[in-house]
Short mmCIF file of C-alpha atoms in Angstrom, two decimals:
data_model
loop_
_atom_site.label_atom_id
_atom_site.label_comp_id
_atom_site.label_asym_id
_atom_site.label_seq_id
_atom_site.Cartn_x
_atom_site.Cartn_y
_atom_site.Cartn_z
CA SER A 1 41.81 53.65 -16.44
CA THR A 2 38.14 52.18 -16.42
CA THR A 3 37.09 54.28 -19.28
CA CYS A 4 40.49 53.59 -21.28
CA ALA A 5 39.00 49.56 -20.74
CA PHE A 6 35.69 50.30 -22.15
CA GLN A 7 37.08 52.39 -24.72
CA SER A 8 39.48 49.26 -25.57
CA ASN A 9 36.74 46.74 -25.51
CA PRO A 10 33.72 47.88 -27.44
CA VAL A 11 31.78 44.89 -26.82
CA LEU A 12 31.76 44.77 -23.14
CA LEU A 13 30.69 48.47 -23.20
CA CYS A 14 27.96 47.59 -25.84
CA ILE A 15 26.92 44.67 -23.33
CA LEU A 16 26.84 47.08 -20.41
CA ALA A 17 24.80 49.63 -22.14
CA THR A 18 22.36 47.20 -23.47
CA PHE A 19 21.66 45.76 -19.56
CA ALA A 20 21.11 49.25 -18.62
CA VAL A 21 18.57 50.21 -21.50
CA VAL A 22 17.18 46.57 -20.66
CA THR A 23 17.06 47.10 -16.51
CA LEU A 24 15.52 50.82 -17.07
CA ALA A 25 13.03 49.53 -19.66
CA TRP A 26 11.69 46.78 -17.30
CA TYR A 27 11.75 49.18 -14.30
CA ILE A 28 9.54 51.55 -16.24
CA ARG A 29 7.35 49.20 -17.22
CA ASP A 30 6.99 47.43 -14.08
CA SER A 31 5.83 50.69 -12.41
CA LEU A 32 2.82 51.56 -14.87
CA LYS A 33 -0.49 51.33 -13.09
CA VAL A 34 -3.60 50.62 -13.99
CA ASP A 35 -6.64 53.62 -14.17
CA SER A 36 -10.01 53.66 -12.62
CA ILE A 37 -9.26 51.95 -9.25
CA THR A 38 -11.99 53.55 -7.45
CA GLU A 39 -14.54 51.50 -9.81
CA LYS A 40 -12.99 48.21 -9.32
CA PHE A 41 -13.94 45.42 -7.53
CA VAL A 42 -11.34 42.91 -5.61
CA LEU A 43 -12.18 39.93 -3.49
CA VAL A 44 -9.88 38.87 -0.81
CA THR A 45 -10.12 35.38 1.31
CA GLY A 46 -8.87 34.77 4.66
CA CYS A 47 -8.89 38.20 5.95
CA ASP A 48 -9.68 37.35 9.79
CA SER A 49 -5.97 38.19 10.42
CA GLY A 50 -2.43 38.15 8.47
CA PHE A 51 -1.64 38.78 5.14
CA GLY A 52 -5.28 39.01 3.86
CA ASN A 53 -6.32 41.66 6.83
CA LEU A 54 -3.72 44.06 6.12
CA LEU A 55 -4.19 43.71 2.17
CA ALA A 56 -8.06 44.29 2.75
CA HIS A 57 -6.89 47.51 4.56
CA GLN A 58 -4.41 48.51 1.72
CA LEU A 59 -6.78 48.27 -0.98
CA ASP A 60 -9.72 49.94 0.85
CA GLN A 61 -7.20 53.04 1.71
CA LYS A 62 -6.41 52.90 -1.99
CA GLY A 63 -10.04 53.30 -2.92
CA PHE A 64 -10.99 49.52 -4.12
CA HIS A 65 -14.28 48.50 -3.57
CA VAL A 66 -12.96 45.43 -1.26
CA ILE A 67 -14.99 42.24 -0.64
CA ALA A 68 -13.05 40.71 2.19
CA THR A 69 -13.95 37.22 3.07
CA CYS A 70 -13.76 35.95 6.79
CA LEU A 71 -13.99 32.60 8.29
CA THR A 72 -15.36 34.44 11.64
CA GLU A 73 -18.06 36.92 12.45
CA LYS A 74 -15.79 38.51 14.53
CA GLY A 75 -13.53 38.67 11.62
CA CYS A 76 -16.23 40.35 9.58
CA MET A 77 -17.40 42.86 12.22
CA ASP A 78 -13.78 44.20 13.06
CA LEU A 79 -12.75 44.58 9.60
CA LYS A 80 -16.38 46.92 9.16
CA ALA A 81 -15.21 48.88 12.04
CA GLU A 82 -11.94 49.61 10.95
CA THR A 83 -12.41 50.26 7.28
CA SER A 84 -14.75 52.59 4.78
CA TRP A 85 -18.23 52.24 3.56
CA ARG A 86 -16.71 50.52 0.32
CA LEU A 87 -15.45 47.25 2.04
CA LYS A 88 -17.98 44.30 2.33
CA ALA A 89 -16.90 41.72 4.59
CA VAL A 90 -18.73 38.34 4.26
CA LEU A 91 -18.49 34.95 5.75
CA LEU A 92 -16.79 31.99 3.67
CA ASN A 93 -15.87 28.62 4.54
CA VAL A 94 -13.80 27.75 1.27
CA THR A 95 -14.19 24.08 2.20
CA ASP A 96 -18.09 24.34 1.71
CA SER A 97 -19.45 24.32 -1.59
CA SER A 98 -22.60 26.14 -0.76
CA SER A 99 -20.75 28.91 1.17
CA ILE A 100 -18.61 29.26 -1.76
CA ASP A 101 -21.75 29.51 -4.04
CA SER A 102 -23.17 32.20 -1.66
CA THR A 103 -20.22 34.24 -1.80
CA VAL A 104 -19.97 33.93 -5.44
CA GLN A 105 -23.60 35.24 -5.85
CA PHE A 106 -22.83 37.85 -3.73
CA VAL A 107 -20.28 39.19 -5.62
CA HIS A 108 -22.34 39.33 -8.81
CA ASN A 109 -25.08 41.23 -7.12
CA GLU A 110 -22.14 43.74 -5.97
CA THR A 111 -20.37 44.11 -9.25
CA GLY A 112 -22.98 44.08 -11.45
CA SER A 113 -21.80 44.58 -15.31
CA CYS A 114 -18.38 45.82 -13.98
CA GLY A 115 -17.34 42.17 -13.18
CA LEU A 116 -14.57 41.47 -10.66
CA TRP A 117 -11.17 42.80 -11.17
CA GLY A 118 -9.23 40.86 -8.91
CA LEU A 119 -9.45 37.72 -6.70
CA VAL A 120 -6.77 37.02 -4.11
CA ASN A 121 -6.83 33.43 -2.96
CA ASN A 122 -5.22 34.11 0.37
CA ALA A 123 -7.09 31.66 2.62
CA GLY A 124 -4.96 28.81 4.02
CA ARG A 125 -3.73 26.32 6.89
CA SER A 126 -0.40 24.64 7.62
CA ILE A 127 -1.25 22.58 10.45
CA PRO A 128 -0.24 19.58 10.55
CA VAL A 129 3.37 19.49 9.57
CA GLY A 130 5.71 16.97 10.52
CA PRO A 131 7.38 13.81 9.17
CA SER A 132 5.02 12.38 6.57
CA GLU A 133 5.08 8.75 8.36
CA TRP A 134 3.29 10.51 11.28
CA MET A 135 0.05 11.79 8.92
CA GLN A 136 -3.28 10.20 8.44
CA MET A 137 -5.12 10.65 5.40
CA GLU A 138 -7.42 12.99 6.89
CA ASP A 139 -4.48 15.15 7.89
CA PHE A 140 -3.60 15.42 4.10
CA ARG A 141 -7.17 16.51 3.41
CA ASN A 142 -7.84 18.91 6.05
CA ILE A 143 -5.09 20.93 4.20
CA LEU A 144 -5.58 20.43 0.64
CA ASN A 145 -9.17 21.02 1.01
CA VAL A 146 -8.52 24.94 2.24
CA ASN A 147 -5.09 25.49 0.23
CA LEU A 148 -6.28 23.79 -2.88
CA PHE A 149 -9.64 22.32 -3.82
CA GLY A 150 -11.24 25.33 -2.08
CA LEU A 151 -8.96 27.82 -4.14
CA ILE A 152 -9.78 26.20 -7.32
CA GLU A 153 -13.38 25.87 -6.90
CA LEU A 154 -14.01 29.73 -5.96
CA THR A 155 -11.53 30.63 -8.87
CA LEU A 156 -13.51 28.65 -11.51
CA LYS A 157 -17.00 29.73 -9.95
CA LEU A 158 -15.45 33.43 -10.53
CA LEU A 159 -14.00 33.00 -13.93
CA PRO A 160 -16.85 34.55 -15.64
CA LEU A 161 -16.98 37.76 -13.74
CA LEU A 162 -12.74 37.84 -13.97
CA LYS A 163 -13.20 38.03 -17.84
CA LYS A 164 -16.07 40.25 -17.88
CA ALA A 165 -13.45 42.77 -16.15
CA ARG A 166 -10.50 41.24 -17.69
CA GLY A 167 -9.06 41.42 -14.30
CA ARG A 168 -6.50 39.60 -12.01
CA VAL A 169 -6.09 36.25 -10.08
CA VAL A 170 -3.56 36.36 -7.31
CA ASN A 171 -2.93 32.98 -5.72
CA VAL A 172 -0.75 32.74 -2.47
CA SER A 173 1.47 29.99 -2.67
CA SER A 174 4.77 29.70 -0.73
CA VAL A 175 8.61 29.19 -1.06
CA MET A 176 7.59 25.90 -0.14
CA GLY A 177 5.81 25.70 -2.84
CA ARG A 178 9.17 25.45 -4.69
CA LEU A 179 11.30 23.57 -1.99
CA VAL A 180 9.96 21.12 0.28
CA LEU A 181 11.11 21.68 3.81
CA THR A 182 8.66 19.41 5.79
CA GLY A 183 6.22 16.82 5.46
CA GLY A 184 2.27 16.85 5.56
CA GLY A 185 -0.27 18.50 3.32
CA TYR A 186 1.21 21.94 3.33
CA CYS A 187 4.19 21.72 0.72
CA VAL A 188 2.15 19.33 -1.46
CA SER A 189 -0.70 21.89 -1.71
CA LYS A 190 1.57 24.89 -2.30
CA TRP A 191 3.32 23.07 -5.51
CA ALA A 192 -0.35 22.15 -6.54
CA VAL A 193 -1.26 25.88 -6.34
CA GLU A 194 1.81 26.76 -8.40
CA SER A 195 0.73 24.28 -11.01
CA PHE A 196 -2.69 25.25 -10.89
CA SER A 197 -1.76 29.02 -11.31
CA ASP A 198 0.65 28.24 -14.21
CA SER A 199 -1.85 26.53 -16.40
CA LEU A 200 -4.53 29.09 -15.60
CA ARG A 201 -2.21 31.93 -16.56
CA ARG A 202 -1.77 30.28 -19.72
CA ASP A 203 -5.52 29.48 -20.18
CA MET A 204 -6.59 32.96 -19.14
CA ARG A 205 -4.19 35.03 -21.18
CA HIS A 206 -6.35 34.83 -24.28
CA PHE A 207 -9.30 36.45 -22.16
CA GLY A 208 -7.14 39.43 -20.75
CA VAL A 209 -7.13 37.83 -17.24
CA LYS A 210 -3.59 37.89 -15.67
CA VAL A 211 -2.71 35.45 -12.99
CA SER A 212 0.03 36.05 -10.50
CA ILE A 213 1.65 34.07 -8.04
CA ILE A 214 2.91 35.10 -4.55
CA GLU A 215 5.36 33.07 -2.94
CA PRO A 216 6.22 34.48 0.63
CA GLY A 217 9.10 32.98 2.74
CA PHE A 218 8.68 32.88 6.55
CA PHE A 219 6.44 35.57 8.08
CA LYS A 220 4.82 35.73 11.66
CA THR A 221 1.06 34.94 10.92
CA ALA A 222 -1.15 32.13 12.40
CA VAL A 223 0.43 29.94 9.76
CA THR A 224 3.73 30.14 11.74
CA ASN A 225 2.67 29.92 15.09
CA VAL A 226 4.86 27.71 16.85
CA ASN A 227 2.75 26.87 19.90
CA LEU A 228 -0.05 25.61 17.78
CA ILE A 229 2.56 23.77 15.19
CA ASP A 230 4.11 22.25 18.53
CA ALA A 231 0.61 21.26 20.13
CA ASP A 232 -0.29 19.60 16.83
CA LEU A 233 2.96 17.82 16.65
CA ARG A 234 2.34 16.23 19.96
CA ARG A 235 -0.79 15.00 18.79
CA LEU A 236 0.78 13.23 15.77
CA TRP A 237 3.26 11.84 17.91
CA ASP A 238 1.16 10.71 20.37
CA GLN A 239 -1.17 8.73 17.93
CA LEU A 240 1.80 6.87 16.55
CA HIS A 241 1.91 3.10 16.92
CA ILE A 242 4.63 2.17 19.53
CA ASP A 243 6.68 0.46 16.95
CA VAL A 244 7.07 3.50 14.73
CA LYS A 245 8.00 5.65 17.86
CA GLU A 246 10.48 3.31 18.72
CA THR A 247 12.25 3.74 15.07
CA TYR A 248 12.53 7.55 15.90
CA GLY A 249 13.55 7.36 19.68
CA GLU A 250 12.39 9.06 22.52
CA LYS A 251 14.18 12.55 22.12
CA TYR A 252 13.24 12.91 18.48
CA LEU A 253 10.25 14.79 19.08
CA GLN A 254 11.73 17.07 21.57
CA ASN A 255 14.72 17.84 19.30
CA TYR A 256 12.48 18.16 16.30
CA MET A 257 10.44 21.13 18.02
CA LYS A 258 13.72 22.56 19.30
CA ALA A 259 15.07 22.95 15.75
CA GLN A 260 11.67 23.99 14.42
CA SER A 261 11.45 26.60 16.79
CA PHE A 262 14.97 27.99 16.22
CA ALA A 263 14.49 28.03 12.55
CA MET A 264 10.86 30.14 13.02
CA SER A 265 12.76 32.77 15.40
CA LEU A 266 15.66 33.18 13.25
CA LEU A 267 13.80 33.36 9.83
CA CYS A 268 10.12 34.53 10.47
CA SER A 269 9.72 38.55 9.49
CA LYS A 270 7.21 40.65 11.27
CA ASP A 271 6.70 43.21 8.36
CA ILE A 272 4.09 41.33 6.70
CA SER A 273 3.52 44.05 4.39
CA LYS A 274 6.54 42.75 2.16
CA VAL A 275 3.86 40.48 1.15
CA THR A 276 0.90 42.64 0.73
CA HIS A 277 2.88 44.85 -1.43
CA CYS A 278 3.37 42.25 -3.68
CA MET A 279 -0.30 41.35 -3.87
CA GLU A 280 -1.13 45.01 -4.11
CA HIS A 281 1.42 45.42 -7.33
CA ALA A 282 -0.20 42.56 -8.75
CA LEU A 283 -3.56 44.16 -8.81
CA THR A 284 -2.43 47.65 -9.62
CA ALA A 285 0.16 47.33 -12.22
CA ARG A 286 -0.28 47.53 -15.98
CA HIS A 287 1.76 44.54 -16.55
CA PRO A 288 1.75 42.47 -13.32
CA ARG A 289 4.45 39.82 -12.87
CA SER A 290 3.91 35.91 -12.72
CA ARG A 291 5.78 35.53 -9.72
CA TYR A 292 6.43 37.48 -6.62
CA THR A 293 8.90 36.28 -3.95
CA ALA A 294 8.67 38.01 -0.54
CA GLY A 295 11.13 37.95 2.53
CA TRP A 296 14.87 38.13 2.37
CA ASP A 297 15.13 34.10 3.32
CA ALA A 298 13.13 33.37 0.15
CA ARG A 299 15.51 35.09 -1.81
CA LEU A 300 18.66 34.35 -0.15
CA ILE A 301 18.15 30.95 1.10
CA TRP A 302 15.20 28.61 0.04
CA LEU A 303 14.85 29.60 -3.86
CA PRO A 304 18.88 29.20 -4.30
CA ILE A 305 18.73 25.93 -2.66
CA SER A 306 15.54 24.77 -4.78
CA TYR A 307 17.64 25.41 -8.10
CA LEU A 308 20.58 23.06 -6.58
CA PRO A 309 20.92 19.31 -7.60
CA SER A 310 18.42 17.33 -5.61
CA PHE A 311 21.42 15.50 -3.64
CA MET A 312 22.75 18.67 -2.56
CA ALA A 313 19.46 20.18 -1.50
CA ASP A 314 18.54 17.14 0.37
CA PHE A 315 21.73 17.20 2.25
CA ILE A 316 20.96 21.15 3.39
CA VAL A 317 17.28 20.27 4.65
CA CYS A 318 18.12 17.29 6.00
CA ALA A 319 20.85 19.11 8.13
CA LEU A 320 17.95 21.25 9.54
CA PHE A 321 16.21 18.20 11.32
CA PRO A 322 17.43 15.96 14.17
CA VAL A 323 17.95 12.27 12.97
CA PRO A 324 15.84 9.34 14.06
CA LYS A 325 17.41 6.75 16.23
CA GLU A 326 17.47 4.06 13.62
CA ASP A 327 19.43 6.00 11.17
CA ARG A 328 21.95 6.65 14.04
CA VAL A 329 22.17 3.26 14.79
CA ALA A 330 23.01 2.37 11.12
CA CYS A 331 25.63 4.91 10.86
CA LEU A 332 27.60 3.55 13.55
CA ASN A 333 26.98 -0.04 12.68
CA GLN A 334 28.48 1.04 9.17
CA VAL A 335 31.60 2.63 10.98
CA ASP A 336 32.18 -0.46 13.32
CA VAL A 337 32.24 -2.60 9.77
CA THR A 338 34.38 -0.05 7.77
CA ASN A 339 36.59 0.44 10.83
CA PRO A 340 37.46 -2.94 12.70
#
């Protein structure tokens, strides 16, 4: 009966056939790989742990010449002990221009006439996160200096080497670069990374340099360490003026941390290779994608919500967190007025 339905409806058959051909063509195109991997140099930032550390190992095993930057001496020593002679581990603080300059010079000396095939801007921080009213300007600066300004400065200074190799820039954003789930500088920085990456991709296409954005959901890394996040939330709460605390209520902080801990335990995936495989594809595919979404929560929850009208997205996101005392009082007063 299905065959008869197709025969009696040639338009439907044509649409399905076109869809199948386009899907197959996309899959084949997406699977094509670049050549001469063993001659290519890739710099990865934030390799002390998490995504950067795992990616450095993966690329080293593939045969890339990896320049892995770490914030600590221990991170460098551990990587050198666990990888081949091809991997070079160097110290880099992306908030320090002189440190960036030293790294750029090191890359220039290492790559020579080959240029730099890949730059993976992975270094980042999330703390502090919480209600925006709890933040000081320094809290925003501390995150933006790492997640945004350091990323931009390193990228701009390496562009000549990337253009020479007609290489790749891979910027690690977040699903929270599409949907704001909390206050503080993290979401602000990731939205800015999305914007910078889009503009850079369009500018660099004329020079053969491709730019990709990685948008992970929630994964178990230092960025999502609940103990660190809770400790910093207490710091923010303790420095609030008593009048501000009163508007939230005594139990707000405790309820906020409970909601956050529950969400992290439910959503955070331990398999961080889902993210690093996206990074690897962006570096090895002949036709890398502009965006990669990693994690079931990003695909099934956060990205769909981001496409909703604002009032619907606001309703869903606000339902995840406790309500301040003043808002509860206002609601009760409204009920009293409308229902005497």
